[in-house]
Amino acid sequence: MANLGVNIDHVATVRQARRTYEPDPIWAAAMAELGGADCITLHLREDRRHIIDRDVRVARETVQVKLNLEMACVDEIIQLAREVRPDQCTLVPERREEVTTEGGLDIITHADSVRETIAQLHDAGISVSLFLDPIEAQIEAAKRLNADAIELHTGQYALATGADQTKELARLRRAGELIRSHGMDLHAGHGLNYQNACPVAALPEMGELNIGHSIVARAIFVGLQTAVREMKELIRQAGQ
Ligand code: PXP
């Protein structure tokens, strides 16, 4: 059964809307753990629009499950990661004008900076996952760059419907097989929700799903602990 990483950025988005102290994403992390989260994921963006440095530092002190920091290959954030030492860093592309992460990292074009970032994080004892589109050449490049895991970008799958969605799922499956054949761990995320997560969770050897927006959205009505528990149950059923 795949592990569930709960992305708490959107709790911080509500806090930053007023630049106040509530709701605290650290509190959210604790509630997510109580609901059965296997991993807490947070994205420290360059513009600090939701998660701020303090959240990463306090999360390291308080989170008891795996801590996964999403980040771009930016010196200042690499240094913070090396100091705080999350269990895993997931490298993502980042553009200031985007609403959310749009598309996977292009590690062929940016091979040098990604190689250097992976080396620096490995040197601090941090495992590195790369957020990639399900493209064979990108996966082959990840192996050469010494990545530990690949998080497949499920955004296209999540947006597609009908036969197109079936095709996108087949792409994810083929990419997942290639990733595992190279001995890297298989993760997936972006745009997954209570309607579409199961087929991705059921892909062979799926290790981790990172889900944020749909869980936090549901939490407004049912509470975070319940929202996480419901997603865990779907993943459990998918794994059977
Ligand atoms: N994985 C990665 C690498 C992401 O950048 C995001 C969004 O921050 C997620 C997973 C979670 O996506 P969503 O909020 O759509 O569930």
mmCIF file of N, CA and C in Angstrom, residues 64-174:
data_model
loop_
_atom_site.group_PDB
_atom_site.id
_atom_site.type_symbol
_atom_site.label_atom_id
_atom_site.label_comp_id
_atom_site.label_asym_id
_atom_site.label_seq_id
_atom_site.Cartn_x
_atom_site.Cartn_y
_atom_site.Cartn_z
ATOM 1 N N GLN A 64 6.666 13.704 13.533
ATOM 2 C CA GLN A 64 7.195 12.395 13.938
ATOM 3 C C GLN A 64 7.283 11.416 12.770
ATOM 4 N N VAL A 65 6.521 11.693 11.692
ATOM 5 C CA VAL A 65 6.602 10.834 10.506
ATOM 6 C C VAL A 65 7.627 11.453 9.550
ATOM 7 N N LYS A 66 7.730 10.900 8.374
ATOM 8 C CA LYS A 66 8.701 11.421 7.389
ATOM 9 C C LYS A 66 8.393 12.884 7.058
ATOM 10 N N LEU A 67 9.424 13.684 6.958
ATOM 11 C CA LEU A 67 9.258 15.098 6.591
ATOM 12 C C LEU A 67 9.855 15.320 5.204
ATOM 13 N N ASN A 68 9.030 15.824 4.299
ATOM 14 C CA ASN A 68 9.420 15.996 2.894
ATOM 15 C C ASN A 68 9.339 17.477 2.541
ATOM 16 N N LEU A 69 10.465 18.067 2.164
ATOM 17 C CA LEU A 69 10.500 19.482 1.797
ATOM 18 C C LEU A 69 10.561 19.617 0.282
ATOM 19 N N GLU A 70 9.534 20.239 -0.302
ATOM 20 C CA GLU A 70 9.576 20.546 -1.734
ATOM 21 C C GLU A 70 10.306 21.863 -1.911
ATOM 22 N N MET A 71 11.167 21.919 -2.910
ATOM 23 C CA MET A 71 11.983 23.128 -3.087
ATOM 24 C C MET A 71 12.563 23.195 -4.495
ATOM 25 N N ALA A 72 12.903 24.397 -4.906
ATOM 26 C CA ALA A 72 13.596 24.589 -6.173
ATOM 27 C C ALA A 72 15.106 24.529 -5.924
ATOM 28 N N CYS A 73 15.874 24.411 -6.996
ATOM 29 C CA CYS A 73 17.345 24.366 -6.879
ATOM 30 C C CYS A 73 17.863 25.797 -6.695
ATOM 31 N N VAL A 74 17.676 26.336 -5.516
ATOM 32 C CA VAL A 74 18.047 27.723 -5.233
ATOM 33 C C VAL A 74 18.977 27.700 -4.021
ATOM 34 N N ASP A 75 20.114 28.371 -4.134
ATOM 35 C CA ASP A 75 21.151 28.290 -3.096
ATOM 36 C C ASP A 75 20.642 28.499 -1.678
ATOM 37 N N GLU A 76 19.914 29.597 -1.498
ATOM 38 C CA GLU A 76 19.454 29.975 -0.162
ATOM 39 C C GLU A 76 18.611 28.848 0.459
ATOM 40 N N ILE A 77 17.782 28.206 -0.358
ATOM 41 C CA ILE A 77 16.897 27.160 0.177
ATOM 42 C C ILE A 77 17.673 25.853 0.359
ATOM 43 N N ILE A 78 18.626 25.597 -0.507
ATOM 44 C CA ILE A 78 19.479 24.412 -0.329
ATOM 45 C C ILE A 78 20.212 24.521 1.019
ATOM 46 N N GLN A 79 20.697 25.716 1.325
ATOM 47 C CA GLN A 79 21.431 25.891 2.589
ATOM 48 C C GLN A 79 20.511 25.648 3.776
ATOM 49 N N LEU A 80 19.267 26.159 3.686
ATOM 50 C CA LEU A 80 18.320 25.948 4.778
ATOM 51 C C LEU A 80 18.010 24.449 4.938
ATOM 52 N N ALA A 81 17.838 23.760 3.804
ATOM 53 C CA ALA A 81 17.548 22.320 3.854
ATOM 54 C C ALA A 81 18.718 21.571 4.499
ATOM 55 N N ARG A 82 19.933 21.945 4.138
ATOM 56 C CA ARG A 82 21.115 21.262 4.691
ATOM 57 C C ARG A 82 21.208 21.471 6.208
ATOM 58 N N GLU A 83 20.751 22.633 6.653
ATOM 59 C CA GLU A 83 20.783 22.934 8.088
ATOM 60 C C GLU A 83 19.664 22.191 8.830
ATOM 61 N N VAL A 84 18.440 22.236 8.273
ATOM 62 C CA VAL A 84 17.265 21.680 8.973
ATOM 63 C C VAL A 84 17.183 20.159 8.808
ATOM 64 N N ARG A 85 17.662 19.662 7.689
ATOM 65 C CA ARG A 85 17.687 18.226 7.397
ATOM 66 C C ARG A 85 16.331 17.522 7.448
ATOM 67 N N PRO A 86 15.442 17.844 6.510
ATOM 68 C CA PRO A 86 14.239 17.015 6.368
ATOM 69 C C PRO A 86 14.680 15.616 5.943
ATOM 70 N N ASP A 87 13.786 14.639 6.051
ATOM 71 C CA ASP A 87 14.162 13.280 5.632
ATOM 72 C C ASP A 87 14.359 13.217 4.127
ATOM 73 N N GLN A 88 13.562 14.004 3.424
ATOM 74 C CA GLN A 88 13.595 13.966 1.955
ATOM 75 C C GLN A 88 13.381 15.371 1.409
ATOM 76 N N CYS A 89 14.057 15.707 0.340
ATOM 77 C CA CYS A 89 13.749 16.923 -0.410
ATOM 78 C C CYS A 89 13.225 16.491 -1.774
ATOM 79 N N THR A 90 12.149 17.120 -2.214
ATOM 80 C CA THR A 90 11.639 16.886 -3.561
ATOM 81 C C THR A 90 11.911 18.137 -4.377
ATOM 82 N N LEU A 91 12.715 17.972 -5.428
ATOM 83 C CA LEU A 91 13.090 19.127 -6.245
ATOM 84 C C LEU A 91 12.015 19.391 -7.290
ATOM 85 N N VAL A 92 11.544 20.623 -7.306
ATOM 86 C CA VAL A 92 10.458 21.019 -8.220
ATOM 87 C C VAL A 92 10.885 22.266 -8.989
ATOM 88 N N PRO A 93 10.286 22.474 -10.169
ATOM 89 C CA PRO A 93 10.539 23.736 -10.866
ATOM 90 C C PRO A 93 9.722 24.815 -10.186
ATOM 91 N N GLU A 94 10.107 26.059 -10.331
ATOM 92 C CA GLU A 94 9.333 27.103 -9.658
ATOM 93 C C GLU A 94 9.371 28.378 -10.475
ATOM 94 N N ARG A 95 8.202 28.922 -10.744
ATOM 95 C CA ARG A 95 8.125 30.232 -11.385
ATOM 96 C C ARG A 95 7.265 31.098 -10.490
ATOM 97 N N ARG A 96 7.700 32.313 -10.242
ATOM 98 C CA ARG A 96 6.996 33.166 -9.283
ATOM 99 C C ARG A 96 5.556 33.447 -9.689
ATOM 100 N N GLU A 97 5.316 33.531 -11.016
ATOM 101 C CA GLU A 97 3.972 33.937 -11.463
ATOM 102 C C GLU A 97 2.964 32.787 -11.458
ATOM 103 N N GLU A 98 3.438 31.518 -11.251
ATOM 104 C CA GLU A 98 2.506 30.396 -11.336
ATOM 105 C C GLU A 98 1.617 30.321 -10.093
ATOM 106 N N VAL A 99 0.403 29.762 -10.276
ATOM 107 C CA VAL A 99 -0.518 29.593 -9.153
ATOM 108 C C VAL A 99 -0.073 28.407 -8.307
ATOM 109 N N THR A 100 0.340 27.335 -8.977
ATOM 110 C CA THR A 100 0.890 26.166 -8.296
ATOM 111 C C THR A 100 1.976 25.594 -9.210
ATOM 112 N N THR A 101 2.664 24.536 -8.757
ATOM 113 C CA THR A 101 3.729 23.959 -9.577
ATOM 114 C C THR A 101 3.125 23.449 -10.888
ATOM 115 N N GLU A 102 3.607 23.974 -11.995
ATOM 116 C CA GLU A 102 3.031 23.607 -13.297
ATOM 117 C C GLU A 102 4.038 22.769 -14.075
ATOM 118 N N GLY A 103 3.841 21.471 -14.085
ATOM 119 C CA GLY A 103 4.734 20.602 -14.851
ATOM 120 C C GLY A 103 5.932 20.161 -14.041
ATOM 121 N N GLY A 104 6.564 19.098 -14.531
ATOM 122 C CA GLY A 104 7.727 18.567 -13.824
ATOM 123 C C GLY A 104 8.984 19.355 -14.147
ATOM 124 N N LEU A 105 10.038 18.991 -13.419
ATOM 125 C CA LEU A 105 11.345 19.621 -13.603
ATOM 126 C C LEU A 105 11.958 19.106 -14.912
ATOM 127 N N ASP A 106 12.632 19.976 -15.655
ATOM 128 C CA ASP A 106 13.355 19.533 -16.856
ATOM 129 C C ASP A 106 14.816 19.309 -16.446
ATOM 130 N N ILE A 107 15.134 18.043 -16.127
ATOM 131 C CA ILE A 107 16.478 17.779 -15.587
ATOM 132 C C ILE A 107 17.500 17.507 -16.692
ATOM 133 N N ILE A 108 17.054 17.574 -17.935
ATOM 134 C CA ILE A 108 18.013 17.478 -19.039
ATOM 135 C C ILE A 108 18.579 18.880 -19.292
ATOM 136 N N THR A 109 17.686 19.842 -19.413
ATOM 137 C CA THR A 109 18.137 21.237 -19.595
ATOM 138 C C THR A 109 18.918 21.732 -18.373
ATOM 139 N N HIS A 110 18.436 21.350 -17.181
ATOM 140 C CA HIS A 110 19.038 21.894 -15.961
ATOM 141 C C HIS A 110 19.919 20.863 -15.241
ATOM 142 N N ALA A 111 20.532 19.970 -16.030
ATOM 143 C CA ALA A 111 21.292 18.855 -15.439
ATOM 144 C C ALA A 111 22.343 19.329 -14.436
ATOM 145 N N ASP A 112 23.074 20.380 -14.765
ATOM 146 C CA ASP A 112 24.189 20.785 -13.892
ATOM 147 C C ASP A 112 23.686 21.249 -12.521
ATOM 148 N N SER A 113 22.669 22.113 -12.515
ATOM 149 C CA SER A 113 22.191 22.620 -11.219
ATOM 150 C C SER A 113 21.519 21.504 -10.415
ATOM 151 N N VAL A 114 20.829 20.591 -11.104
ATOM 152 C CA VAL A 114 20.170 19.494 -10.367
ATOM 153 C C VAL A 114 21.236 18.544 -9.791
ATOM 154 N N ARG A 115 22.264 18.244 -10.587
ATOM 155 C CA ARG A 115 23.329 17.351 -10.106
ATOM 156 C C ARG A 115 23.997 17.938 -8.856
ATOM 157 N N GLU A 116 24.280 19.233 -8.927
ATOM 158 C CA GLU A 116 24.940 19.908 -7.813
ATOM 159 C C GLU A 116 24.033 19.943 -6.567
ATOM 160 N N THR A 117 22.742 20.198 -6.790
ATOM 161 C CA THR A 117 21.797 20.247 -5.662
ATOM 162 C C THR A 117 21.688 18.865 -5.006
ATOM 163 N N ILE A 118 21.573 17.816 -5.833
ATOM 164 C CA ILE A 118 21.473 16.459 -5.282
ATOM 165 C C ILE A 118 22.725 16.150 -4.455
ATOM 166 N N ALA A 119 23.879 16.512 -4.986
ATOM 167 C CA ALA A 119 25.129 16.218 -4.268
ATOM 168 C C ALA A 119 25.153 16.937 -2.914
ATOM 169 N N GLN A 120 24.732 18.181 -2.907
ATOM 170 C CA GLN A 120 24.741 18.950 -1.646
ATOM 171 C C GLN A 120 23.757 18.380 -0.630
ATOM 172 N N LEU A 121 22.602 17.932 -1.104
ATOM 173 C CA LEU A 121 21.605 17.372 -0.175
ATOM 174 C C LEU A 121 22.057 15.994 0.317
ATOM 175 N N HIS A 122 22.606 15.191 -0.583
ATOM 176 C CA HIS A 122 23.134 13.884 -0.162
ATOM 177 C C HIS A 122 24.229 14.057 0.888
ATOM 178 N N ASP A 123 25.050 15.060 0.679
ATOM 179 C CA ASP A 123 26.147 15.324 1.609
ATOM 180 C C ASP A 123 25.616 15.612 3.022
ATOM 181 N N ALA A 124 24.393 16.159 3.097
ATOM 182 C CA ALA A 124 23.774 16.436 4.410
ATOM 183 C C ALA A 124 22.926 15.254 4.879
ATOM 184 N N GLY A 125 22.961 14.154 4.150
ATOM 185 C CA GLY A 125 22.231 12.949 4.580
ATOM 186 C C GLY A 125 20.754 12.965 4.208
ATOM 187 N N ILE A 126 20.390 13.792 3.232
ATOM 188 C CA ILE A 126 18.970 13.930 2.854
ATOM 189 C C ILE A 126 18.724 13.153 1.555
ATOM 190 N N SER A 127 17.665 12.373 1.552
ATOM 191 C CA SER A 127 17.310 11.637 0.346
ATOM 192 C C SER A 127 16.608 12.597 -0.634
ATOM 193 N N VAL A 128 16.789 12.365 -1.940
ATOM 194 C CA VAL A 128 16.289 13.335 -2.930
ATOM 195 C C VAL A 128 15.343 12.676 -3.936
ATOM 196 N N SER A 129 14.181 13.287 -4.048
ATOM 197 C CA SER A 129 13.182 12.870 -5.024
ATOM 198 C C SER A 129 13.059 13.981 -6.066
ATOM 199 N N LEU A 130 12.841 13.617 -7.326
ATOM 200 C CA LEU A 130 12.700 14.623 -8.392
ATOM 201 C C LEU A 130 11.269 14.583 -8.917
ATOM 202 N N PHE A 131 10.658 15.743 -9.035
ATOM 203 C CA PHE A 131 9.285 15.847 -9.532
ATOM 204 C C PHE A 131 9.345 15.937 -11.060
ATOM 205 N N LEU A 132 8.958 14.835 -11.730
ATOM 206 C CA LEU A 132 9.137 14.752 -13.184
ATOM 207 C C LEU A 132 7.845 14.382 -13.899
ATOM 208 N N ASP A 133 7.725 14.849 -15.128
ATOM 209 C CA ASP A 133 6.650 14.356 -15.987
ATOM 210 C C ASP A 133 6.994 12.921 -16.382
ATOM 211 N N PRO A 134 5.983 12.113 -16.732
ATOM 212 C CA PRO A 134 6.257 10.705 -17.077
ATOM 213 C C PRO A 134 6.895 10.575 -18.468
ATOM 214 N N ILE A 135 8.132 11.051 -18.584
ATOM 215 C CA ILE A 135 8.847 11.063 -19.863
ATOM 216 C C ILE A 135 10.120 10.224 -19.695
ATOM 217 N N GLU A 136 10.287 9.237 -20.600
ATOM 218 C CA GLU A 136 11.380 8.276 -20.468
ATOM 219 C C GLU A 136 12.752 8.947 -20.349
ATOM 220 N N ALA A 137 13.012 9.922 -21.221
ATOM 221 C CA ALA A 137 14.340 10.559 -21.222
ATOM 222 C C ALA A 137 14.620 11.253 -19.887
ATOM 223 N N GLN A 138 13.594 11.822 -19.273
ATOM 224 C CA GLN A 138 13.779 12.500 -17.983
ATOM 225 C C GLN A 138 14.101 11.463 -16.889
ATOM 226 N N ILE A 139 13.427 10.319 -16.961
ATOM 227 C CA ILE A 139 13.647 9.273 -15.952
ATOM 228 C C ILE A 139 15.063 8.697 -16.084
ATOM 229 N N GLU A 140 15.489 8.488 -17.337
ATOM 230 C CA GLU A 140 16.859 7.990 -17.559
ATOM 231 C C GLU A 140 17.875 8.993 -17.007
ATOM 232 N N ALA A 141 17.586 10.274 -17.222
ATOM 233 C CA ALA A 141 18.505 11.317 -16.735
ATOM 234 C C ALA A 141 18.546 11.313 -15.201
ATOM 235 N N ALA A 142 17.410 11.052 -14.573
ATOM 236 C CA ALA A 142 17.354 11.049 -13.101
ATOM 237 C C ALA A 142 18.270 9.971 -12.528
ATOM 238 N N LYS A 143 18.300 8.843 -13.203
ATOM 239 C CA LYS A 143 19.168 7.756 -12.753
ATOM 240 C C LYS A 143 20.630 8.215 -12.818
ATOM 241 N N ARG A 144 20.975 8.858 -13.942
ATOM 242 C CA ARG A 144 22.370 9.324 -14.109
ATOM 243 C C ARG A 144 22.730 10.378 -13.054
ATOM 244 N N LEU A 145 21.730 11.151 -12.625
ATOM 245 C CA LEU A 145 22.009 12.223 -11.654
ATOM 246 C C LEU A 145 21.993 11.718 -10.214
ATOM 247 N N ASN A 146 21.709 10.396 -10.049
ATOM 248 C CA ASN A 146 21.799 9.807 -8.714
ATOM 249 C C ASN A 146 20.610 10.130 -7.808
ATOM 250 N N ALA A 147 19.436 10.288 -8.412
ATOM 251 C CA ALA A 147 18.232 10.552 -7.602
ATOM 252 C C ALA A 147 17.828 9.286 -6.859
ATOM 253 N N ASP A 148 17.228 9.460 -5.674
ATOM 254 C CA ASP A 148 16.766 8.308 -4.898
ATOM 255 C C ASP A 148 15.351 7.905 -5.287
ATOM 256 N N ALA A 149 14.559 8.897 -5.689
ATOM 257 C CA ALA A 149 13.152 8.638 -6.002
ATOM 258 C C ALA A 149 12.694 9.611 -7.074
ATOM 259 N N ILE A 150 11.611 9.241 -7.738
ATOM 260 C CA ILE A 150 10.971 10.169 -8.670
ATOM 261 C C ILE A 150 9.507 10.289 -8.275
ATOM 262 N N GLU A 151 9.062 11.539 -8.142
ATOM 263 C CA GLU A 151 7.629 11.787 -7.952
ATOM 264 C C GLU A 151 7.050 12.111 -9.317
ATOM 265 N N LEU A 152 6.214 11.214 -9.832
ATOM 266 C CA LEU A 152 5.609 11.464 -11.144
ATOM 267 C C LEU A 152 4.547 12.542 -11.018
ATOM 268 N N HIS A 153 4.605 13.495 -11.918
ATOM 269 C CA HIS A 153 3.634 14.579 -11.954
ATOM 270 C C HIS A 153 2.324 14.050 -12.518
ATOM 271 N N THR A 154 1.278 14.057 -11.699
ATOM 272 C CA THR A 154 -0.003 13.487 -12.119
ATOM 273 C C THR A 154 -0.977 14.563 -12.601
ATOM 274 N N GLY A 155 -0.479 15.770 -12.814
ATOM 275 C CA GLY A 155 -1.356 16.877 -13.209
ATOM 276 C C GLY A 155 -2.119 16.609 -14.500
ATOM 277 N N GLN A 156 -1.442 16.067 -15.518
ATOM 278 C CA GLN A 156 -2.114 15.808 -16.800
ATOM 279 C C GLN A 156 -3.182 14.736 -16.628
ATOM 280 N N TYR A 157 -2.844 13.706 -15.851
ATOM 281 C CA TYR A 157 -3.820 12.651 -15.558
ATOM 282 C C TYR A 157 -5.048 13.240 -14.851
ATOM 283 N N ALA A 158 -4.795 14.116 -13.890
ATOM 284 C CA ALA A 158 -5.892 14.673 -13.092
ATOM 285 C C ALA A 158 -6.803 15.564 -13.934
ATOM 286 N N LEU A 159 -6.230 16.232 -14.931
ATOM 287 C CA LEU A 159 -7.026 17.135 -15.776
ATOM 288 C C LEU A 159 -7.794 16.375 -16.853
ATOM 289 N N ALA A 160 -7.275 15.199 -17.247
ATOM 290 C CA ALA A 160 -7.876 14.461 -18.363
ATOM 291 C C ALA A 160 -9.178 13.777 -17.929
ATOM 292 N N THR A 161 -10.022 13.467 -18.926
ATOM 293 C CA THR A 161 -11.253 12.724 -18.639
ATOM 294 C C THR A 161 -11.368 11.561 -19.623
ATOM 295 N N GLY A 162 -12.208 10.589 -19.281
ATOM 296 C CA GLY A 162 -12.553 9.488 -20.186
ATOM 297 C C GLY A 162 -11.338 8.736 -20.709
ATOM 298 N N ALA A 163 -11.333 8.536 -22.057
ATOM 299 C CA ALA A 163 -10.265 7.744 -22.681
ATOM 300 C C ALA A 163 -8.907 8.424 -22.500
ATOM 301 N N ASP A 164 -8.920 9.774 -22.473
ATOM 302 C CA ASP A 164 -7.646 10.491 -22.295
ATOM 303 C C ASP A 164 -7.057 10.182 -20.919
ATOM 304 N N GLN A 165 -7.918 10.060 -19.941
ATOM 305 C CA GLN A 165 -7.417 9.763 -18.598
ATOM 306 C C GLN A 165 -6.832 8.349 -18.543
ATOM 307 N N THR A 166 -7.466 7.430 -19.261
ATOM 308 C CA THR A 166 -6.940 6.061 -19.323
ATOM 309 C C THR A 166 -5.542 6.069 -19.953
ATOM 310 N N LYS A 167 -5.374 6.890 -21.008
ATOM 311 C CA LYS A 167 -4.060 6.996 -21.652
ATOM 312 C C LYS A 167 -3.022 7.580 -20.699
ATOM 313 N N GLU A 168 -3.428 8.606 -19.963
ATOM 314 C CA GLU A 168 -2.488 9.234 -19.025
ATOM 315 C C GLU A 168 -2.084 8.245 -17.933
ATOM 316 N N LEU A 169 -3.045 7.441 -17.499
ATOM 317 C CA LEU A 169 -2.734 6.442 -16.470
ATOM 318 C C LEU A 169 -1.741 5.412 -17.021
ATOM 319 N N ALA A 170 -1.916 5.036 -18.283
ATOM 320 C CA ALA A 170 -0.982 4.076 -18.900
ATOM 321 C C ALA A 170 0.420 4.677 -18.980
ATOM 322 N N ARG A 171 0.496 5.986 -19.284
ATOM 323 C CA ARG A 171 1.822 6.661 -19.303
ATOM 324 C C ARG A 171 2.463 6.593 -17.924
ATOM 325 N N LEU A 172 1.653 6.840 -16.891
ATOM 326 C CA LEU A 172 2.185 6.811 -15.518
ATOM 327 C C LEU A 172 2.664 5.402 -15.175
ATOM 328 N N ARG A 173 1.901 4.406 -15.622
ATOM 329 C CA ARG A 173 2.266 3.017 -15.325
ATOM 330 C C ARG A 173 3.605 2.658 -15.964
ATOM 331 N N ARG A 174 3.756 3.019 -17.258
ATOM 332 C CA ARG A 174 5.018 2.711 -17.964
ATOM 333 C C ARG A 174 6.192 3.441 -17.310
#
